[in-house]
Every structure is written in structure tokens, then in C-alpha cells.
PDB file of C-alpha atoms in Angstrom:
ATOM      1  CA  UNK A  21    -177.404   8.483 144.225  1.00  0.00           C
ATOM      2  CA  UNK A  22    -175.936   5.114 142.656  1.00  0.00           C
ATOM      3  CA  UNK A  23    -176.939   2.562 144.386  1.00  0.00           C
ATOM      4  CA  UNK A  24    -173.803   0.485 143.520  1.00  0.00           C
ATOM      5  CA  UNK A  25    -170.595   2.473 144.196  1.00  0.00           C
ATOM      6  CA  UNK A  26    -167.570   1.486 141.483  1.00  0.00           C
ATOM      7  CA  UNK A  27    -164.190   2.262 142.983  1.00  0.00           C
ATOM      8  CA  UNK A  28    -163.119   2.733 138.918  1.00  0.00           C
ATOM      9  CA  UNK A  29    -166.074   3.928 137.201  1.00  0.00           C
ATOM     10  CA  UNK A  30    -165.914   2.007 133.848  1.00  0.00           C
ATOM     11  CA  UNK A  31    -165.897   4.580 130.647  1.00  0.00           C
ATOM     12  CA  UNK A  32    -168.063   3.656 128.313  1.00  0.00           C
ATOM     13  CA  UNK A  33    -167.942   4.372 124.252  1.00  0.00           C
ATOM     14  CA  UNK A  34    -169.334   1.532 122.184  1.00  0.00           C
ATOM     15  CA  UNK A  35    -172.929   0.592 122.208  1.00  0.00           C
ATOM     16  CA  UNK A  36    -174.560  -2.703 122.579  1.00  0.00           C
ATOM     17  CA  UNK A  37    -177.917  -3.224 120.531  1.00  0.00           C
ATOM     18  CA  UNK A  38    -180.685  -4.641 122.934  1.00  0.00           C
ATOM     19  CA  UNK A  39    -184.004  -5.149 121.492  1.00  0.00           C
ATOM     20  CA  UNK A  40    -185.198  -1.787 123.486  1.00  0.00           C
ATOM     21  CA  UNK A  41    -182.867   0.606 123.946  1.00  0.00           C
ATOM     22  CA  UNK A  42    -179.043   1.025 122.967  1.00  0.00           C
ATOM     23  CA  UNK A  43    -177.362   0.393 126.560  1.00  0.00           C
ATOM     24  CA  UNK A  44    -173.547   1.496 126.887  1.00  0.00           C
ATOM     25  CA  UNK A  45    -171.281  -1.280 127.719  1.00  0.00           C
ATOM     26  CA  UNK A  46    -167.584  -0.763 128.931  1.00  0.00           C
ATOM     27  CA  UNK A  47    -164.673  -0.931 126.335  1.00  0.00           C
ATOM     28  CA  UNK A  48    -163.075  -4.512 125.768  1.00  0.00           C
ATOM     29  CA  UNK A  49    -161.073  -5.099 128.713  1.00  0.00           C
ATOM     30  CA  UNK A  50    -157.660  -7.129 128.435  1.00  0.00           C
ATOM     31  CA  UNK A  51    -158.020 -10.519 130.357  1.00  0.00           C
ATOM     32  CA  UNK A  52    -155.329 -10.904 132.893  1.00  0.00           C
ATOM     33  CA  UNK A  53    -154.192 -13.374 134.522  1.00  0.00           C
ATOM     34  CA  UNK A  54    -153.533 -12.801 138.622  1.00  0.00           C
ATOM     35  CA  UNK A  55    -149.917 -13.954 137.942  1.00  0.00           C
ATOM     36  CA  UNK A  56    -149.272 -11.330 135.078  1.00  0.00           C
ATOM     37  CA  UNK A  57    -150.883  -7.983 134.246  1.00  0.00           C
ATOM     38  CA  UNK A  58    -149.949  -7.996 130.696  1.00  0.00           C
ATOM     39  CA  UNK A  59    -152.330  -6.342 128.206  1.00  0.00           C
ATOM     40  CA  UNK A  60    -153.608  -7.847 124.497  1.00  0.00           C
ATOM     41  CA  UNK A  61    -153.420  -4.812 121.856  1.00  0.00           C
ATOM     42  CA  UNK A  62    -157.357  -5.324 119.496  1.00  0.00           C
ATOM     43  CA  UNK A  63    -155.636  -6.187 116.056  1.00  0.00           C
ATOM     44  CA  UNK A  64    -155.759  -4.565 113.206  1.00  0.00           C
ATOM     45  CA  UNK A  65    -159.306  -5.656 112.005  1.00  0.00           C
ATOM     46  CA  UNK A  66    -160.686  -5.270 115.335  1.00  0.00           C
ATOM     47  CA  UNK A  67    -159.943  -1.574 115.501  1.00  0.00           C
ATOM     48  CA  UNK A  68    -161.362  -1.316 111.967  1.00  0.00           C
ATOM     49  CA  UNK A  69    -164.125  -2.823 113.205  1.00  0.00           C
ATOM     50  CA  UNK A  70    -164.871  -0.240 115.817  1.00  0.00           C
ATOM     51  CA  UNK A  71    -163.924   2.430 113.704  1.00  0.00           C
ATOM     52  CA  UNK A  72    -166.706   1.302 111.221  1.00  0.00           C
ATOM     53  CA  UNK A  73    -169.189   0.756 113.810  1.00  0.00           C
ATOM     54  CA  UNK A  74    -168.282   4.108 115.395  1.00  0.00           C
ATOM     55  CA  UNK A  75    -168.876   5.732 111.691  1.00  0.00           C
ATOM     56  CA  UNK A  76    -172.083   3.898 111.032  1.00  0.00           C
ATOM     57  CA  UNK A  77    -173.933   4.769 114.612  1.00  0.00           C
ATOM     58  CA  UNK A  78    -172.507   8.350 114.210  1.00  0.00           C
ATOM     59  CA  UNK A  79    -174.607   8.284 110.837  1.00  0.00           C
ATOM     60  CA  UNK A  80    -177.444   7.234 112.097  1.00  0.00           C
ATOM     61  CA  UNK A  81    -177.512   9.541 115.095  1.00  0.00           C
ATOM     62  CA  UNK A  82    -176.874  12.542 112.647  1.00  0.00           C
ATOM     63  CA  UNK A  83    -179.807  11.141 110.262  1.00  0.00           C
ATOM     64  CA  UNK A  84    -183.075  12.788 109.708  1.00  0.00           C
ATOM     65  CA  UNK A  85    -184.999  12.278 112.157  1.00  0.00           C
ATOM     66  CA  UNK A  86    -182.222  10.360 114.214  1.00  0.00           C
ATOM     67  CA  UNK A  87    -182.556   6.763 113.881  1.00  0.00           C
ATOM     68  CA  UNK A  88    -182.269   3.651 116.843  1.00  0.00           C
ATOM     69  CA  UNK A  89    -180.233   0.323 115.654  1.00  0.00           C
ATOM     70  CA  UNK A  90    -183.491  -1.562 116.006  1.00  0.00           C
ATOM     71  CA  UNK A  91    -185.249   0.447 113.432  1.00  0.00           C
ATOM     72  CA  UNK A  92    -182.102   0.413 110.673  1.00  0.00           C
ATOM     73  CA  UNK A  93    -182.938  -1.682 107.953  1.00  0.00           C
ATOM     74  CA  UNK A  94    -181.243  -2.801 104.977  1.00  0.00           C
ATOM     75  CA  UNK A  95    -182.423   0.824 103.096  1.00  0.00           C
ATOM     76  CA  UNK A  96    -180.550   2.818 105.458  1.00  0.00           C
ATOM     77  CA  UNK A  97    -177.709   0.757 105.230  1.00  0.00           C
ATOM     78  CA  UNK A  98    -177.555   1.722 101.181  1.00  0.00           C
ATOM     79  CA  UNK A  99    -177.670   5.036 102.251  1.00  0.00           C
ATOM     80  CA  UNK A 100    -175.090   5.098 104.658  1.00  0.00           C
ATOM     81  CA  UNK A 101    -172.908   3.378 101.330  1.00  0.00           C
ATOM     82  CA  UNK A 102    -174.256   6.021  99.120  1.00  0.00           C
ATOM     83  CA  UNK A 103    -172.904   8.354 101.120  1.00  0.00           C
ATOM     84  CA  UNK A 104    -169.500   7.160 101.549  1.00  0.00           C
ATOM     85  CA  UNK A 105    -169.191   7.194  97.946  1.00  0.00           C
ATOM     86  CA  UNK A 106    -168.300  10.895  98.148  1.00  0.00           C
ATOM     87  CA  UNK A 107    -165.151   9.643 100.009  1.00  0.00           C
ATOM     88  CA  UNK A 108    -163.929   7.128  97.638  1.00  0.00           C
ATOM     89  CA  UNK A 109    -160.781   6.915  95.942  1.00  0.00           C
ATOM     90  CA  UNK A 110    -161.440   4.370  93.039  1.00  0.00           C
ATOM     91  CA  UNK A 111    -162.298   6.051  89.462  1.00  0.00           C
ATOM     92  CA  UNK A 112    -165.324   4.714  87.813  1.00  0.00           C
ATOM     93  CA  UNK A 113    -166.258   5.465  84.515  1.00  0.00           C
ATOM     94  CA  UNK A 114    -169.366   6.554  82.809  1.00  0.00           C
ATOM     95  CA  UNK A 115    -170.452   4.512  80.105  1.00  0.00           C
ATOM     96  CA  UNK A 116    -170.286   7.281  77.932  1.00  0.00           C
ATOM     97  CA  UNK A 117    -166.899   7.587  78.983  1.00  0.00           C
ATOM     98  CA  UNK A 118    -164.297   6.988  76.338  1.00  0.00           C
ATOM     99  CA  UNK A 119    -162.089   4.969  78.582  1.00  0.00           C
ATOM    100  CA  UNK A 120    -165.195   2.896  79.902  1.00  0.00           C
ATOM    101  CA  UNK A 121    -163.765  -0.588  80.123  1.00  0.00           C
ATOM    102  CA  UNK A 122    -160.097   0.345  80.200  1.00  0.00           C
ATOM    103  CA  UNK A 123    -157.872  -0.703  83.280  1.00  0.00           C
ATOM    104  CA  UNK A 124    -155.083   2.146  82.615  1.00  0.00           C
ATOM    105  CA  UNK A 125    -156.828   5.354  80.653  1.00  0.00           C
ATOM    106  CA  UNK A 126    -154.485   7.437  79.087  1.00  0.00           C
ATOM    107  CA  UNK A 127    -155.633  10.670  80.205  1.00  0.00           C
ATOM    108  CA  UNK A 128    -158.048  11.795  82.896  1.00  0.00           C
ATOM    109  CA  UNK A 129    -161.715  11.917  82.893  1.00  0.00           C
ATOM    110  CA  UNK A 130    -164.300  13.983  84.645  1.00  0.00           C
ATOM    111  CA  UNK A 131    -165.616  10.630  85.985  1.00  0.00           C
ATOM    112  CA  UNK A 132    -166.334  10.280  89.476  1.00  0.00           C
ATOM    113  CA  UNK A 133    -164.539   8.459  92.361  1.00  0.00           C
ATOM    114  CA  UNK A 134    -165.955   6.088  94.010  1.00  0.00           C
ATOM    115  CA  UNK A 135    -165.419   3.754  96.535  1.00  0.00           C
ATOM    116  CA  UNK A 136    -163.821   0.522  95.291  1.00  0.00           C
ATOM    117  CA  UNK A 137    -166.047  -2.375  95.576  1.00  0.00           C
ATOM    118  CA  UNK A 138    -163.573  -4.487  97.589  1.00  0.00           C
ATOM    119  CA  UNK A 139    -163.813  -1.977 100.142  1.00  0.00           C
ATOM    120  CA  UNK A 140    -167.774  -1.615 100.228  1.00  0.00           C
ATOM    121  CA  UNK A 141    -167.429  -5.414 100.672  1.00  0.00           C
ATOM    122  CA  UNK A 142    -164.705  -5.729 103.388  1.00  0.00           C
ATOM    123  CA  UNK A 143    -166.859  -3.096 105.502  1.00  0.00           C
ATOM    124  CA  UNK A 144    -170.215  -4.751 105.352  1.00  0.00           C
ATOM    125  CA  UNK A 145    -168.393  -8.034 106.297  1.00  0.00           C
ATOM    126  CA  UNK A 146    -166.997  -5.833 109.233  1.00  0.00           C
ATOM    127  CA  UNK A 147    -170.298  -3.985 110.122  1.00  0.00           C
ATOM    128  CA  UNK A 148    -172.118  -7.786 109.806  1.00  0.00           C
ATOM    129  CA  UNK A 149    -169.811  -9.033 112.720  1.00  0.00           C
ATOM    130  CA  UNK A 150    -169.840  -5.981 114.799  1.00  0.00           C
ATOM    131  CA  UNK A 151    -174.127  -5.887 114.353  1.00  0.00           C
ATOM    132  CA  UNK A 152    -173.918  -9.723 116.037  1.00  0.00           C
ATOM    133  CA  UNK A 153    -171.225  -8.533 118.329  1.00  0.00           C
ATOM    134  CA  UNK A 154    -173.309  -6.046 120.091  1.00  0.00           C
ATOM    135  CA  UNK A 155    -176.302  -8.083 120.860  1.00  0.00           C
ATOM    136  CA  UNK A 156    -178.113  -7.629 116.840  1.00  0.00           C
ATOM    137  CA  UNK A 157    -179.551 -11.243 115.661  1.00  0.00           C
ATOM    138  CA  UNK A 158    -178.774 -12.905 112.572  1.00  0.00           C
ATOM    139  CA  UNK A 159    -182.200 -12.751 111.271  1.00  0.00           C
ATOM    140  CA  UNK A 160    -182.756  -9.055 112.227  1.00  0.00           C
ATOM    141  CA  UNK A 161    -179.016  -8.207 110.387  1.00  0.00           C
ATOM    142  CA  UNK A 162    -179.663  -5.155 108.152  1.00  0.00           C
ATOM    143  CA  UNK A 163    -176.000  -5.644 106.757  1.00  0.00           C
ATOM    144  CA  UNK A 164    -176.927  -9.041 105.575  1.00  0.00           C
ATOM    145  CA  UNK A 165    -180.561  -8.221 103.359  1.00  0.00           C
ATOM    146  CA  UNK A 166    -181.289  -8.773 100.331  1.00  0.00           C
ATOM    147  CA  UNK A 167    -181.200  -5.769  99.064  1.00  0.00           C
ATOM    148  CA  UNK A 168    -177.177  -5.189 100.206  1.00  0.00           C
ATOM    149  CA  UNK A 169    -176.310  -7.797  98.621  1.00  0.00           C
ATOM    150  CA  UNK A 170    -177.397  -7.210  95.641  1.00  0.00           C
ATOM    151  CA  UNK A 171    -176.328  -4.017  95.544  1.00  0.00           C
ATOM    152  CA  UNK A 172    -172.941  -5.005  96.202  1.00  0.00           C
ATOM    153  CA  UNK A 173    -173.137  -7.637  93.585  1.00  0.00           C
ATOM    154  CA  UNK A 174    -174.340  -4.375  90.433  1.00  0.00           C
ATOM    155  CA  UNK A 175    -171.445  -2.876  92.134  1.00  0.00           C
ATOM    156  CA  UNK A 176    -169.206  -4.945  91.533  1.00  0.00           C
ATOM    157  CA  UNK A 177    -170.190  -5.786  88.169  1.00  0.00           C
ATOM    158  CA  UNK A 178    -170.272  -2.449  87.089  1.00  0.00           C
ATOM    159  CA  UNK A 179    -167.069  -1.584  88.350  1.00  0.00           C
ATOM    160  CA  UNK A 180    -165.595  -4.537  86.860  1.00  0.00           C
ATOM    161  CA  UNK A 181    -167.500  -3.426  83.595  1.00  0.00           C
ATOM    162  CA  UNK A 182    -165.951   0.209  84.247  1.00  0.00           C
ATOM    163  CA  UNK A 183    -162.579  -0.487  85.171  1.00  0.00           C
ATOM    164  CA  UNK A 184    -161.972  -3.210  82.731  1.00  0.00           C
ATOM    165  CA  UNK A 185    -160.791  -5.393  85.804  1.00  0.00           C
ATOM    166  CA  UNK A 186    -162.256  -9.001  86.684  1.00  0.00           C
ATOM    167  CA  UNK A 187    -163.409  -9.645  89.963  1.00  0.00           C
ATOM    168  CA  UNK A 188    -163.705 -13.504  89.213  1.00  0.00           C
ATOM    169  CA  UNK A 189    -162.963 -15.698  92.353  1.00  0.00           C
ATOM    170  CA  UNK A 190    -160.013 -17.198  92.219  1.00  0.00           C
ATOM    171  CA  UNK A 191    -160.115 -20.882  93.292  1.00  0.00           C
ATOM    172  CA  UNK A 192    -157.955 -22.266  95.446  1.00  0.00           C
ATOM    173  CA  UNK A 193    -155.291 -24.594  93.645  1.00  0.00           C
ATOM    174  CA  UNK A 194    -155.649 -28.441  95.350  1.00  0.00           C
ATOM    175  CA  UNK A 195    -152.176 -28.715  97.735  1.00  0.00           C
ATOM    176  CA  UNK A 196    -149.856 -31.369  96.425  1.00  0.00           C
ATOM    177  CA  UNK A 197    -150.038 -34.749  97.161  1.00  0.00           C
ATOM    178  CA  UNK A 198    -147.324 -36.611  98.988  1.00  0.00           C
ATOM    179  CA  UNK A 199    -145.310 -38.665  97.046  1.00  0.00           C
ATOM    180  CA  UNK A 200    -143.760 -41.514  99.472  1.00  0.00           C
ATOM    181  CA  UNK A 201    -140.146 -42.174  98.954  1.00  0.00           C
ATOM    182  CA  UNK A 202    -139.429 -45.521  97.210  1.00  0.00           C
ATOM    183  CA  UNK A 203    -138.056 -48.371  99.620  1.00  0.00           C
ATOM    184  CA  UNK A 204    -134.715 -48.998  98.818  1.00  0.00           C
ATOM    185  CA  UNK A 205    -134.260 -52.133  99.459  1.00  0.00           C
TER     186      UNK A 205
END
């Protein structure tokens, strides 16, 4: 018997990390105002934020043995990349490949795809945010260790290496100053 009774029972489908338990909490309402019932559409990076978060819990519920948020740590966060890899899109050579290093090969390769490192990148960004989001600290973040990062880092130089593309930051050109019009007087 509930001892509160909800006219609307809320549905619930994203979890919220609390330092015990992973407690359901109801999907992002709207906010609306009294005056208008008008409803905000999650934008574009929002929904691939849930979508990612959606993937990465579903991963760690089908792990062996299933695994709790809390426990997740920066090694089963390589995994979970490792195995998207199998779903990437991005050739890679070999080294022993004879088109190692070249941005357009002439002819294909039996190299595998991969996923691109810009991607692996975007999505840890994505996963970082959505860990803090649902109640994860900072300090506990398994998408911000060490180890991630360097991982991304031989991933992207090895790609870059591969590929034959750069991946150098591009720095942002100073704006123009201002010139003030002469007086004409």
C-alpha cells in the first residue's frame, strides 16, 4: 500500500547515482509557467546525452557479474570503449599496413574500423556531465581518471599517426581591433 497516493504516477527511466543504491528519478519535466503550458524540446546534445548514459548503464547491467555505478571505475570505462570499437566507422591502419600514414589510400585494406577518436572524446565529455548530473562527484568521476585520459590521448596519436591526419588544436585567431574613425574636422 503506498503510503503517498500520486494522482499521475511519475514514469521513471533514467537513474540517479546515490552513494548507496541507484534510485529512479522521474524524466526531465518541462517548466511551465501557470500562464502558459508550453513545453521545452532537450536539444540535440541533451538527448545524446541520455542516449549515452542509457548505453553505458545498459553495459554495465549486462556485465559479468553485473556492476553498480558506485563500483565503475576508470577500467571499466576502457572496456565499455573497447567494446564500442566493434561499432566504429573510422579505418585505422596497421603499422604494417602499406597505407599506414596516408589520409586517402588508394585501395582498401583489411584494416580494422574503429571508432574515430573525436567521437571517443565527444562521448566521455558527454558521459563526464551526465556522471555529475545524476548525483556522481567530481572526485569519484570514472570518466575523468587517469587512465581515460591517457588512453584517449595514444588514441589519438595513433590515429593521427594512422590516418596521416593532425589533430593539432587550432588556436583561436585574436578578433580585430577597432580602428576609430578619424575626426574630421
Amino acid at each position: 500500500m503506498d503510503l503517498v497516493s500520486y494522482p499521475n504516477k511519475p514514469t521513471y527511466d533514467i537513474p540517479i547515482v546515490n552513494t548507496t543504491a541507484i534510485i529512479p528519478t522521474p524524466p526531465s519535466a518541462a517548466t511551465s509557467s501557470p500562464s502558459s503550458s508550453t513545453t521545452t524540446t532537450p536539444s540535440r546534445y541533451e538527448n545524446q546525452k541520455r542516449r549515452d548514459w542509457n548505453t553505458f548503464c545498459q553495459y554495465l547491467r549486462n556485465h559479468k557479474p553485473p556492476l553498480s555505478l558506485p563500483m565503475c571505475s576508470g577500467a571499466h570505462v576502457l572496456d565499455f570503449l573497447h567494446y564500442l570499437d566493434q561499432f566504429g566507422k573510422t579505418k585505422v591502419h596497421n603499422q604494417t599496413c602499406p597505407f599506414f600514414g596516408l589520409p586517402n589510400p588508394p585501395a582498401p585494406c583489411p584494416c580494422p574500423l574503429r571508432q574515430a577518436w573525436g567521437s571517443l572524446d565527444a562521448l566521455i565529455g558527454r558521459l563526464r556531465a551526465a556522471y555529475e548530473e545524476h548525483g556522481g562527484t567530481p572526485e569519484a568521476n570514472p570518466f575523468g581518471a587517469r587512465a581515460v585520459r591517457l588512453y584517449l590521448r595514444e588514441v589519438r596519436d595513433f590515429q593521427s599517426k594512422s590516418r596521416g591526419v593532425s589533430y593539432d588544436k587550432k588556436r583561436k585567431r585574436p578578433k580585430p581591433k577597432m580602428i576609430p574613425p578619424p575626426n574630421a574636422n
